[in-house]
mmCIF file of C-alpha atoms and ligand atoms in Angstrom:
data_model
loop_
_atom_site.group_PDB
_atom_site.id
_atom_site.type_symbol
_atom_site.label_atom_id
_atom_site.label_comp_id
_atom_site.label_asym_id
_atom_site.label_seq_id
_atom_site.Cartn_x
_atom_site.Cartn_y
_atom_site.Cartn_z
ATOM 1 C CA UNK O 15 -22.451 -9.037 -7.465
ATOM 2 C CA UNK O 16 -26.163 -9.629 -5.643
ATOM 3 C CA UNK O 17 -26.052 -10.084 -2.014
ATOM 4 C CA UNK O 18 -28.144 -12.615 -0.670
ATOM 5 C CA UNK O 19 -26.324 -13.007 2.555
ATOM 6 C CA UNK O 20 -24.781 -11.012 5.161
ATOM 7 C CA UNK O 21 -22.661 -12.106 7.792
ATOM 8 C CA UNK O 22 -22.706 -9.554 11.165
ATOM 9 C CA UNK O 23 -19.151 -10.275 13.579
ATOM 10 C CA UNK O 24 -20.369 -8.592 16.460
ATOM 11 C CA UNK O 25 -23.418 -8.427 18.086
ATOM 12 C CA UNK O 26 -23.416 -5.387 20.204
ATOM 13 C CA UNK O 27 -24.117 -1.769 19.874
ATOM 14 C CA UNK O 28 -23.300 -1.018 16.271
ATOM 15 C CA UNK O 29 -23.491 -5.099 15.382
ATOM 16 C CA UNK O 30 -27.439 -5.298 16.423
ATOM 17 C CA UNK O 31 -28.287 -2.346 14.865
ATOM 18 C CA UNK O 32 -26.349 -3.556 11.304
ATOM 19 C CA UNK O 33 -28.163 -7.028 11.647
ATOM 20 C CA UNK O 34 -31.299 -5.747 11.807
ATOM 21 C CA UNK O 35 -31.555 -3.375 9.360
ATOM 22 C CA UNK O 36 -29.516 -5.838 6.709
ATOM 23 C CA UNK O 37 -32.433 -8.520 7.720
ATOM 24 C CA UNK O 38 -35.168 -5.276 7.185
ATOM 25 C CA UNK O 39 -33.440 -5.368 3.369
ATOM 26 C CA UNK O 40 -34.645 -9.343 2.921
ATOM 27 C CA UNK O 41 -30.987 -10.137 3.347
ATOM 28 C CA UNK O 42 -30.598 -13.374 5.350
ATOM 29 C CA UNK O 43 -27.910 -12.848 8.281
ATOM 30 C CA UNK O 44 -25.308 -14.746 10.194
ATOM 31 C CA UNK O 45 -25.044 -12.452 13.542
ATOM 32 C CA UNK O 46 -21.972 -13.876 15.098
ATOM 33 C CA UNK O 47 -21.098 -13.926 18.999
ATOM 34 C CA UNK O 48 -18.232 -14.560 21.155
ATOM 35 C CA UNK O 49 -20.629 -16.793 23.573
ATOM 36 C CA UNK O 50 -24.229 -18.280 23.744
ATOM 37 C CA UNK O 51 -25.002 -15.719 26.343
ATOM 38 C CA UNK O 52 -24.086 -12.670 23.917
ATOM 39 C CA UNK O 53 -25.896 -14.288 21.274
ATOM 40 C CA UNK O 54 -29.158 -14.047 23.011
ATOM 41 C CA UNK O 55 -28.131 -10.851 24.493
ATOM 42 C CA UNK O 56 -27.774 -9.495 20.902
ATOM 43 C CA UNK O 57 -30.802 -11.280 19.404
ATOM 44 C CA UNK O 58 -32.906 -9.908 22.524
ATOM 45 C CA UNK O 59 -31.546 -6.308 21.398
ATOM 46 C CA UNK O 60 -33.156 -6.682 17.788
ATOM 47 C CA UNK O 61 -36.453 -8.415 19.035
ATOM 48 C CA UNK O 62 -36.873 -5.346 21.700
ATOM 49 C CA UNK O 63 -36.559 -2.378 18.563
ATOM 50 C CA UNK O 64 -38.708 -4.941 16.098
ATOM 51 C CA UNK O 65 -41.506 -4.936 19.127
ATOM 52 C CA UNK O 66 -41.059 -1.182 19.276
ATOM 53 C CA UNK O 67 -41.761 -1.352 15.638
ATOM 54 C CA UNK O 68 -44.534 -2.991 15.874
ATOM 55 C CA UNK O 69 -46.145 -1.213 18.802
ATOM 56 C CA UNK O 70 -45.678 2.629 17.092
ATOM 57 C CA UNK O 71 -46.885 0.961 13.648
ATOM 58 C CA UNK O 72 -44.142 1.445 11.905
ATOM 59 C CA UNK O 73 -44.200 -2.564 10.836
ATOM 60 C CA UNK O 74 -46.747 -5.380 10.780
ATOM 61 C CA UNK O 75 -45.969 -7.833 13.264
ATOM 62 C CA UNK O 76 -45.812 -10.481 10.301
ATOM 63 C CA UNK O 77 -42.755 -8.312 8.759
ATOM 64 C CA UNK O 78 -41.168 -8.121 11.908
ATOM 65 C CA UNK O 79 -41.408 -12.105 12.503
ATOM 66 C CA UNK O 80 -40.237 -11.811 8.872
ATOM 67 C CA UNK O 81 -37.161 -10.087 9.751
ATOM 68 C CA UNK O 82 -36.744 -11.664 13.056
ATOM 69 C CA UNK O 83 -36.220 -15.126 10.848
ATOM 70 C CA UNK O 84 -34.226 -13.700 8.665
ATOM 71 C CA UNK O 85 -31.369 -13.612 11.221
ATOM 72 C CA UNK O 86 -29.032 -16.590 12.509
ATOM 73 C CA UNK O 87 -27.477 -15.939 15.908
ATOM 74 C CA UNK O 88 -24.211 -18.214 16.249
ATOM 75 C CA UNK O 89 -21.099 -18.817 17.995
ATOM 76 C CA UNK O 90 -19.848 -20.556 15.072
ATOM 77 C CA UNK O 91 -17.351 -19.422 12.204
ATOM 78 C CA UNK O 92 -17.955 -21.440 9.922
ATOM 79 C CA UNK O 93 -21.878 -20.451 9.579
ATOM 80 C CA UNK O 94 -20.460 -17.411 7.720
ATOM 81 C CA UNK O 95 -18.811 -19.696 4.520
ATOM 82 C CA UNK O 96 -21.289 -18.520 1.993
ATOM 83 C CA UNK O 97 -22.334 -15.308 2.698
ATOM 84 C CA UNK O 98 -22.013 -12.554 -0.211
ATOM 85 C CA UNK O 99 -20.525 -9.872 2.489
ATOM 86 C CA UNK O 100 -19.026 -9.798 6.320
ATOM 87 C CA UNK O 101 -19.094 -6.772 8.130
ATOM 88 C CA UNK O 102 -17.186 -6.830 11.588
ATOM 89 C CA UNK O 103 -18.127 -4.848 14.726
ATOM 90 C CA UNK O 104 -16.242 -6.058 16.982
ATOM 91 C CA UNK O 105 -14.627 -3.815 20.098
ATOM 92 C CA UNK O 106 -12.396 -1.167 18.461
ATOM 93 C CA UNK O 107 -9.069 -3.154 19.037
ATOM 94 C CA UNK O 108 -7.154 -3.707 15.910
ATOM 95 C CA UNK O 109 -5.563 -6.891 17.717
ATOM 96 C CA UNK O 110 -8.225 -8.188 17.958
ATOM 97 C CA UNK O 111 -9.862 -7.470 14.677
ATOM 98 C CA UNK O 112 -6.767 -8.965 13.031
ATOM 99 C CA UNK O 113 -7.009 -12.229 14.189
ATOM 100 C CA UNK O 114 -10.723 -12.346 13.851
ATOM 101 C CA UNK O 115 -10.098 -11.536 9.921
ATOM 102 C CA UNK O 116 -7.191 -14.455 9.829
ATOM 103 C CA UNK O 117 -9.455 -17.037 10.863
ATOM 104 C CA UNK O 118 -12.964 -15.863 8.702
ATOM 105 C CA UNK O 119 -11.150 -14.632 5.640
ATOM 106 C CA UNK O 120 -9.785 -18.555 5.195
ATOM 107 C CA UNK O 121 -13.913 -19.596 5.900
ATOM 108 C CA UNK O 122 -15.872 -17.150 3.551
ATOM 109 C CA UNK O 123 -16.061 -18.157 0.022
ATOM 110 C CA UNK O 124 -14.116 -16.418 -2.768
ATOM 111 C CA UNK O 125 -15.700 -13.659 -3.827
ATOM 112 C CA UNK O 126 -17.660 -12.312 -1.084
ATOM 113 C CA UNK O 127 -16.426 -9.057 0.157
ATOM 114 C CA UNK O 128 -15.469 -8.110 3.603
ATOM 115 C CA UNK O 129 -16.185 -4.582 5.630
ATOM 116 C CA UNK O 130 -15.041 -3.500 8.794
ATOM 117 C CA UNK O 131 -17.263 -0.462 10.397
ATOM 118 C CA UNK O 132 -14.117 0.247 12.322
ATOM 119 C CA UNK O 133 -15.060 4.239 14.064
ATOM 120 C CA UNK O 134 -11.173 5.462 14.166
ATOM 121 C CA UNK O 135 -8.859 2.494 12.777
ATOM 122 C CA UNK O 136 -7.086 2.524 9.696
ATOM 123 C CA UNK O 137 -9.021 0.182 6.967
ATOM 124 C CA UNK O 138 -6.155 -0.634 5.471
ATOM 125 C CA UNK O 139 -4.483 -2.590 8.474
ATOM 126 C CA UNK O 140 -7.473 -4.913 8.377
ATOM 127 C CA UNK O 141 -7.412 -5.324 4.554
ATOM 128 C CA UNK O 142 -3.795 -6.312 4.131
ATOM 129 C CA UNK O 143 -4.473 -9.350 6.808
ATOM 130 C CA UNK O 144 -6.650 -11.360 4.598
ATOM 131 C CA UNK O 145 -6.217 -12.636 0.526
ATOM 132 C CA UNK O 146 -8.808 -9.934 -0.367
ATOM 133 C CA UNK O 147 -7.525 -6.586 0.063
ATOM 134 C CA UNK O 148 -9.242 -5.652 -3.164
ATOM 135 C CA UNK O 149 -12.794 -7.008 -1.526
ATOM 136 C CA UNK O 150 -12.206 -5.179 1.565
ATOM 137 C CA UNK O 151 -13.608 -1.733 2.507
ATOM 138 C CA UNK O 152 -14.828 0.337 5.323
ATOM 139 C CA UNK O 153 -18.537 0.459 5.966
ATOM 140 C CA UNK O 154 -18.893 2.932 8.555
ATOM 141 C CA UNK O 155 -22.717 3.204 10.383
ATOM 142 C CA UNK O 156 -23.837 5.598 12.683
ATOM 143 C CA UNK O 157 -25.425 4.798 16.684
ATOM 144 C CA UNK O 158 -28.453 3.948 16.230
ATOM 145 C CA UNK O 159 -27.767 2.100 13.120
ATOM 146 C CA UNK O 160 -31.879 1.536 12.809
ATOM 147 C CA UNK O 161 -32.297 5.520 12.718
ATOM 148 C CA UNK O 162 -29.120 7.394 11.727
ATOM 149 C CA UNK O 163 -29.587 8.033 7.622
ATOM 150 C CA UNK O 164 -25.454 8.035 6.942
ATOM 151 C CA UNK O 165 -23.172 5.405 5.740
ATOM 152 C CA UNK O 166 -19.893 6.182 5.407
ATOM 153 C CA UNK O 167 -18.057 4.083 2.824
ATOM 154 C CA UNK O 168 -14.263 4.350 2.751
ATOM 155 C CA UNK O 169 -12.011 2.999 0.385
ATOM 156 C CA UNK O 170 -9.059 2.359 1.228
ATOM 157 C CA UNK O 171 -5.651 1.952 -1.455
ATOM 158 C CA UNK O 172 -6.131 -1.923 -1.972
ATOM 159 C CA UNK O 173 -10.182 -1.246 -2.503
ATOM 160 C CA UNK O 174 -11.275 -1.852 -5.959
ATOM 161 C CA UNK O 175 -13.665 0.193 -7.785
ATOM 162 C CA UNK O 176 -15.742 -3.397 -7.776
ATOM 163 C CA UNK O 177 -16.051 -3.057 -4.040
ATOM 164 C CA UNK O 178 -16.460 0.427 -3.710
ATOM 165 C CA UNK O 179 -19.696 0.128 -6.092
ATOM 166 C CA UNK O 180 -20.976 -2.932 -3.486
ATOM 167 C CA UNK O 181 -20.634 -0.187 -0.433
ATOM 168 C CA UNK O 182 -22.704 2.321 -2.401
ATOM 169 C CA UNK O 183 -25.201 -0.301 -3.251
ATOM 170 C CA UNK O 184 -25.783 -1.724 0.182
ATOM 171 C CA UNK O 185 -26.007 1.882 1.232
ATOM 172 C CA UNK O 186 -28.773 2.346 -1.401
ATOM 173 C CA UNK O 187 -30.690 -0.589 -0.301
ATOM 174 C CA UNK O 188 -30.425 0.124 2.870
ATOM 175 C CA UNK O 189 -31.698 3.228 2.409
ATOM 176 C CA UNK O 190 -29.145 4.983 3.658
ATOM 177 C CA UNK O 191 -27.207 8.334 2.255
ATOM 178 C CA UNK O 192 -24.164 7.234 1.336
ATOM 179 C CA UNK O 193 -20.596 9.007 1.803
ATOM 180 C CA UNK O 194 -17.422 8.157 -0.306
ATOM 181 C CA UNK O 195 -14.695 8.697 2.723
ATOM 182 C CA UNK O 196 -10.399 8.100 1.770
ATOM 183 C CA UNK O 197 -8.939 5.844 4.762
ATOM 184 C CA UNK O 198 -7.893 9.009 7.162
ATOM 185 C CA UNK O 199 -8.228 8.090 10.665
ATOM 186 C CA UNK O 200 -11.832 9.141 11.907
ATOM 187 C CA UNK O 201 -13.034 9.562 8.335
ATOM 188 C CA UNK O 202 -15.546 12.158 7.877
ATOM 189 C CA UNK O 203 -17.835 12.211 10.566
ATOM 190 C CA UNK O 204 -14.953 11.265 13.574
ATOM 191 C CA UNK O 205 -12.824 13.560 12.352
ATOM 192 C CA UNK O 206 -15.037 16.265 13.294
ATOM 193 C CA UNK O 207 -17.673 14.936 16.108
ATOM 194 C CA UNK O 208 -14.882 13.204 18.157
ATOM 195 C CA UNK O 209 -12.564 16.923 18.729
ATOM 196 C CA UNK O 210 -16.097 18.577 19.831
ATOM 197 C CA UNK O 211 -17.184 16.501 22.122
ATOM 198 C CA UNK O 212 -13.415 16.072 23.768
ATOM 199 C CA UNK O 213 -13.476 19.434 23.495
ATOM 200 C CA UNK O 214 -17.614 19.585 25.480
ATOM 201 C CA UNK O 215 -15.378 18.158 28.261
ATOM 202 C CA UNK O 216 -12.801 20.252 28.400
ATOM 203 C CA UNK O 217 -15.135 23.303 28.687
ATOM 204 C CA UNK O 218 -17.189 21.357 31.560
ATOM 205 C CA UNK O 219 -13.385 21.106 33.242
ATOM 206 C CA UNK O 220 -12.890 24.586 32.499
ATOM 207 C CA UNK O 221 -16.088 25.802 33.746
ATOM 208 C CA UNK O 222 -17.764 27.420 31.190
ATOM 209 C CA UNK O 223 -20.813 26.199 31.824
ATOM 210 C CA UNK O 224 -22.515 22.575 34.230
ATOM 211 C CA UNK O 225 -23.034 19.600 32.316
ATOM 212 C CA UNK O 226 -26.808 20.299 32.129
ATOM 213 C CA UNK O 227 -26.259 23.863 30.592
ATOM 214 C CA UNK O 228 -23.374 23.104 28.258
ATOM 215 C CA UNK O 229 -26.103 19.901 26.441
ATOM 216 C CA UNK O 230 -28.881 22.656 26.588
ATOM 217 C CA UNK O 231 -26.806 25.312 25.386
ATOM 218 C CA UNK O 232 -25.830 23.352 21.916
ATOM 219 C CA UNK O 233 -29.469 21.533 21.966
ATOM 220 C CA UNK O 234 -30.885 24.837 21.917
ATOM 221 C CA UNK O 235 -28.013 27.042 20.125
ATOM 222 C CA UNK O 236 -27.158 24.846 17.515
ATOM 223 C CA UNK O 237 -30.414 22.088 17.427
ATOM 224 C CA UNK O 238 -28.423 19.470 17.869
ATOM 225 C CA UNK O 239 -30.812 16.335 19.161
ATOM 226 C CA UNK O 240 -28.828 15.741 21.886
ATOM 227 C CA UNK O 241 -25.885 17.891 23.587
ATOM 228 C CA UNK O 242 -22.164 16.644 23.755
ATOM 229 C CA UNK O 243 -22.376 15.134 26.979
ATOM 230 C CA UNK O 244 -25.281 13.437 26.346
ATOM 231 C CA UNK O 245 -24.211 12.415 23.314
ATOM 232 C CA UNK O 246 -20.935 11.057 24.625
ATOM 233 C CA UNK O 247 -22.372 8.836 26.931
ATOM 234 C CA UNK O 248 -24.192 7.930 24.179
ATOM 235 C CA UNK O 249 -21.243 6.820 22.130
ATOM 236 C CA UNK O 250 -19.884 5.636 25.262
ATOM 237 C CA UNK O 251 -17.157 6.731 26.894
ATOM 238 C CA UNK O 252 -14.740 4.305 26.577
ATOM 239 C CA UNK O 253 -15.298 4.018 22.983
ATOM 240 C CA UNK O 254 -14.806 8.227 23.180
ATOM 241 C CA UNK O 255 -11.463 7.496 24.425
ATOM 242 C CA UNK O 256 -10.328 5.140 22.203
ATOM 243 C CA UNK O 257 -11.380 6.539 19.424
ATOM 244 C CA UNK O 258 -9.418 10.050 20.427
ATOM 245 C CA UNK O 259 -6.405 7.679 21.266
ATOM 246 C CA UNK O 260 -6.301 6.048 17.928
ATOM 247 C CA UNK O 261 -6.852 9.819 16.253
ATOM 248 C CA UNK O 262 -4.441 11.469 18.679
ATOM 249 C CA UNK O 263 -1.506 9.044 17.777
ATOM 250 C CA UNK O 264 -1.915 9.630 13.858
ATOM 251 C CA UNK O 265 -2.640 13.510 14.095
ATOM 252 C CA UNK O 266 -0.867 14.639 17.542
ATOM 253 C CA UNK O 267 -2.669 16.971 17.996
ATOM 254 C CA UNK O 268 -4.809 18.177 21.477
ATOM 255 C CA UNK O 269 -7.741 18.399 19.705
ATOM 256 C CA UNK O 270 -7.938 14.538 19.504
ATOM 257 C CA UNK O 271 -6.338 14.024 23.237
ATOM 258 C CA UNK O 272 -8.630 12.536 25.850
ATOM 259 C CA UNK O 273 -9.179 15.073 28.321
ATOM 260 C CA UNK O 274 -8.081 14.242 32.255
ATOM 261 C CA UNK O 275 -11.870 13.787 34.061
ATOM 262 C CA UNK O 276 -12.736 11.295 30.561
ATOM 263 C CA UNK O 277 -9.600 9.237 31.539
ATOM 264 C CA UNK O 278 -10.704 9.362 35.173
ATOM 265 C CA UNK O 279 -14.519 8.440 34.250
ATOM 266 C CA UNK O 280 -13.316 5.516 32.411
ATOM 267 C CA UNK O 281 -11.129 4.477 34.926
ATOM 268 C CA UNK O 282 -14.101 4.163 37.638
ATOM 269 C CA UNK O 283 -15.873 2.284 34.882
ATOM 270 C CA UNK O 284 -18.209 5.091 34.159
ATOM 271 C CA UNK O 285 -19.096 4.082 30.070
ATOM 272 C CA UNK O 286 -22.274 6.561 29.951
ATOM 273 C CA UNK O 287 -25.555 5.140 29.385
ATOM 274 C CA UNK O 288 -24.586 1.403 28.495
ATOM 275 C CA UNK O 289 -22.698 1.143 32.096
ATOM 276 C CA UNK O 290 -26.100 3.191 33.999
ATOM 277 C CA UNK O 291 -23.447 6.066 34.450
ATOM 278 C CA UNK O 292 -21.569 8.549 32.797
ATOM 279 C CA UNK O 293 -21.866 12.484 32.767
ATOM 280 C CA UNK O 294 -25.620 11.572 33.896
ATOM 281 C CA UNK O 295 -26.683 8.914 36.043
ATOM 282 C CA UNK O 296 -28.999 6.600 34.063
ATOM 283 C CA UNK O 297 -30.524 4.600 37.537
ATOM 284 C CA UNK O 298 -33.858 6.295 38.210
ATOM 285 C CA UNK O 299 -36.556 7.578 35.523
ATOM 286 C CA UNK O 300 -34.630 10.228 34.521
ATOM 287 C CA UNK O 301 -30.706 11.099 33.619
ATOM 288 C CA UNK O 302 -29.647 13.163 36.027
ATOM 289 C CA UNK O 303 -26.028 15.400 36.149
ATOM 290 C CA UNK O 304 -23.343 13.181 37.444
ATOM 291 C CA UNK O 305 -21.440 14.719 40.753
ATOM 292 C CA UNK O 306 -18.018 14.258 38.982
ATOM 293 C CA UNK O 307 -15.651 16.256 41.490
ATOM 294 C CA UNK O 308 -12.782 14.130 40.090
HETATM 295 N N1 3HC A 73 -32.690 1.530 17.933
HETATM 296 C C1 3HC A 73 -33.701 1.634 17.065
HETATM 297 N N2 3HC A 73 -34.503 2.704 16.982
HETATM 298 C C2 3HC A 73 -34.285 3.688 17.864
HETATM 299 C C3 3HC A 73 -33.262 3.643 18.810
HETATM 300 C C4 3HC A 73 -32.444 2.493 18.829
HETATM 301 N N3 3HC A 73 -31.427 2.344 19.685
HETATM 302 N N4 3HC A 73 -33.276 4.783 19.531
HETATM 303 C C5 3HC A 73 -34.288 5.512 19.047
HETATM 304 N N5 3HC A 73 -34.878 4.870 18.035
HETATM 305 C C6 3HC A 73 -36.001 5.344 17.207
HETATM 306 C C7 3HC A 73 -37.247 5.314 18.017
HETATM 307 O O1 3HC A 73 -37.924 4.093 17.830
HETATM 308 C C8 3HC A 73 -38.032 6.497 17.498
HETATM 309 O O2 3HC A 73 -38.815 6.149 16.384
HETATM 310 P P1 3HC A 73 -40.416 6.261 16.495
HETATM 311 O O3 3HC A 73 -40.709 7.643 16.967
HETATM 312 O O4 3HC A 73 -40.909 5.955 15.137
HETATM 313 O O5 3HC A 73 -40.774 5.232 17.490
HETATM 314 C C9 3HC A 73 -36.979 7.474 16.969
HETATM 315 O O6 3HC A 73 -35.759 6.715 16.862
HETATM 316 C C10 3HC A 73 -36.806 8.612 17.905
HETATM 317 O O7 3HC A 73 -36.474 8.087 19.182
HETATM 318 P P2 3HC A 73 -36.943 8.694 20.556
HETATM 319 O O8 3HC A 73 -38.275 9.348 20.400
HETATM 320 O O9 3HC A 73 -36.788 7.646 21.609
HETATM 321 O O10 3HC A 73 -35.839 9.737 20.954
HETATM 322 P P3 3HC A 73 -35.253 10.964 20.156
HETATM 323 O O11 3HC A 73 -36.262 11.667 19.338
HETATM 324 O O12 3HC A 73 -34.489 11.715 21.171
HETATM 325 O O13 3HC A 73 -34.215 10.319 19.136
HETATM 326 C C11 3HC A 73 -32.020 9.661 18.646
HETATM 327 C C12 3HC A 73 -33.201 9.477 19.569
HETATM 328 C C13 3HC A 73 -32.385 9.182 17.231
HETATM 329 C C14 3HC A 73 -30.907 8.759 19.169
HETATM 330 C C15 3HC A 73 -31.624 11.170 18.605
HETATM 331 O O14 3HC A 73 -31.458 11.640 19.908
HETATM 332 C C16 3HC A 73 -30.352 11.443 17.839
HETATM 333 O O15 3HC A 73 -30.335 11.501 16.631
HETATM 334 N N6 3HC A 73 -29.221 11.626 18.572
HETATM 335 C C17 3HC A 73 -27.914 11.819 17.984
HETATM 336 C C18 3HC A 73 -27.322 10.485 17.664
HETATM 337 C C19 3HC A 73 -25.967 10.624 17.015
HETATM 338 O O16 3HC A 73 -25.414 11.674 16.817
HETATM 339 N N7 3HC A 73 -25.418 9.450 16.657
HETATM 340 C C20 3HC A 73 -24.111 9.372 16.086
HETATM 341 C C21 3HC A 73 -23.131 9.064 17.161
HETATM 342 S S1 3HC A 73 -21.483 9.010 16.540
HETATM 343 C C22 3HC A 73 -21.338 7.475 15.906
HETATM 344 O O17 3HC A 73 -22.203 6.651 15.955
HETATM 345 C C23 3HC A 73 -20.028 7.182 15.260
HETATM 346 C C24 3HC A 73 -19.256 6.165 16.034
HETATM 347 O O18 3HC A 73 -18.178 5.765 15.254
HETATM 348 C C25 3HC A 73 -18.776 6.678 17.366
#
């Protein structure tokens, strides 16, 4: 099946990032919002990395208008009726993700296919909520979606082979490389980044090394681009710890188990970079180590 038209359910992080390269593909996209205000928010996201584009000449400004028209910022549903595919990325809340699929399944038109790019939840739970568990999968994309190459596509035990071959071919236009992942909790990538960086905090709380030497150490050591703590307030730490929640109750094991100070940083509302503070403070010109004595 061609797809023509993508809808986006989600407009932060991860939901920019997947509306803006889908629009880069000549796809026309439906970016849905909760709210006005996070509409803007998200379409202000895109316009920001499409001016970057343009200023480091990696697009002509008339390609990036191109693109920037490409995309449909809405509060509304019902906008998403004919698109071909809808990806969610929506907070990682399967309650929540649930009920969004019970009212858009009913709206999209038979034979589109729906995706969730779900980090840690089972792709199954979503699929058996709507009329197309065959037409559901997992498309799993990777912070920043603009940059990181990988696309994990998971099929889960309803997914067809029909679908399946849709996730590889978005992947392929998208230009992404493209991994075939069963629906385990944390698929490929989780299953392996998500224990090492819980596990980045549990040497800083063991003190094996500062924050600052423990990133260096694995930047340098293993050339990593950025070290574990950096990298988790990258992910964001809330999302850290939900994700190792979701893992931790299907595996039960440690590995997966949110270490004390990450509970603690959440608590005080310390998300990493998108809340200014994390395992570095984000507030002047440069991060710099966070005083965590918690
Ligand atoms: N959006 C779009 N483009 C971006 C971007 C963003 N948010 N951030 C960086 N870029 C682009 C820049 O435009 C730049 O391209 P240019 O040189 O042509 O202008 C290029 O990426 C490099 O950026 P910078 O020079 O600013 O910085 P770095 O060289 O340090 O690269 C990075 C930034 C690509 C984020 C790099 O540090 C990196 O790869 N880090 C690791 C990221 C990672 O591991 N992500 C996966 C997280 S896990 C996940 O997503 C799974 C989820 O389920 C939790």
């Amino acid at each position: 099946m061609a797809i023509n038209k993508v809808g986006v359910v989600g407009g932060g992080l991860m939901g920019h990032g997947i509306a803006q390269i889908c629009a880069q593909a000549g796809w026309d996209v439906v970016l849905r919002e909760v709210d006005d205000g996070k509409v803007e928010k998200a379409v202000a996201m895109i316009d920001k990395q499409l001016s970057r584009a343009v200023d480091r000449g990696r697009m002509e400004g008339a390609a990036a208008d191109a693109v920037r028209g490409r995309i449909e910022g809405t509060t509304d549903y019902g906008r998403l009726a004919d698109c071909d595919l809808v990806i969610e990325a929506i907070t990682e809340d399967l309650g929540l993700k649930l009920e969004m699929w019970k009212e858009v399944d009913p709206i999209v038109k038979d034979g589109a296919f729906l995706a969730t790019n779900t980090s840690s939840l089972a792709v199954i739970d979503q699929a058996a909520v709507t009329s197309r568990p065959d037409r559901f999968l997992g498309l799993h994309f990777f912070n920043p979606a603009q940059v990181m190459p990988l696309l994990e596509v998971v099929q889960t035990v309803t997914t067809s082979d029909e679908a399946l071959k849709v996730g590889f071919e978005v992947g392929e236009v998208l230009g992404k490389t493209v991994v075939h992942a069963k629906d385990k909790t944390g698929f490929i990538v989780n299953r392996l980044l998500v224990p090492y960086m819980l596990d980045a905090v549990r040497a800083y709380e063991e003190g094996v090394g500062s924050i600052e030497e423990i990133d260096a150490a694995m930047k340098a050591g293993a050339n990593h681009p950025m070290g574990p703590l950096t990298l988790a307030d990258f992910v964001g730490l809330d999302t850290l710890v939900s994700i190792g929640a979701v893992m931790f109750d299907e595996y039960r094991e440690r590995r997966f188990a949110a270490p004390p100070t990450l509970r603690k940083m959440v608590a005080a509302g310390w998300y990493g970079r998108k809340s200014g503070k994390g395992f570095y403070d984000y507030s002047g010109d440069k991060p710099v180590a966070s005083e965590l004595g918690l």
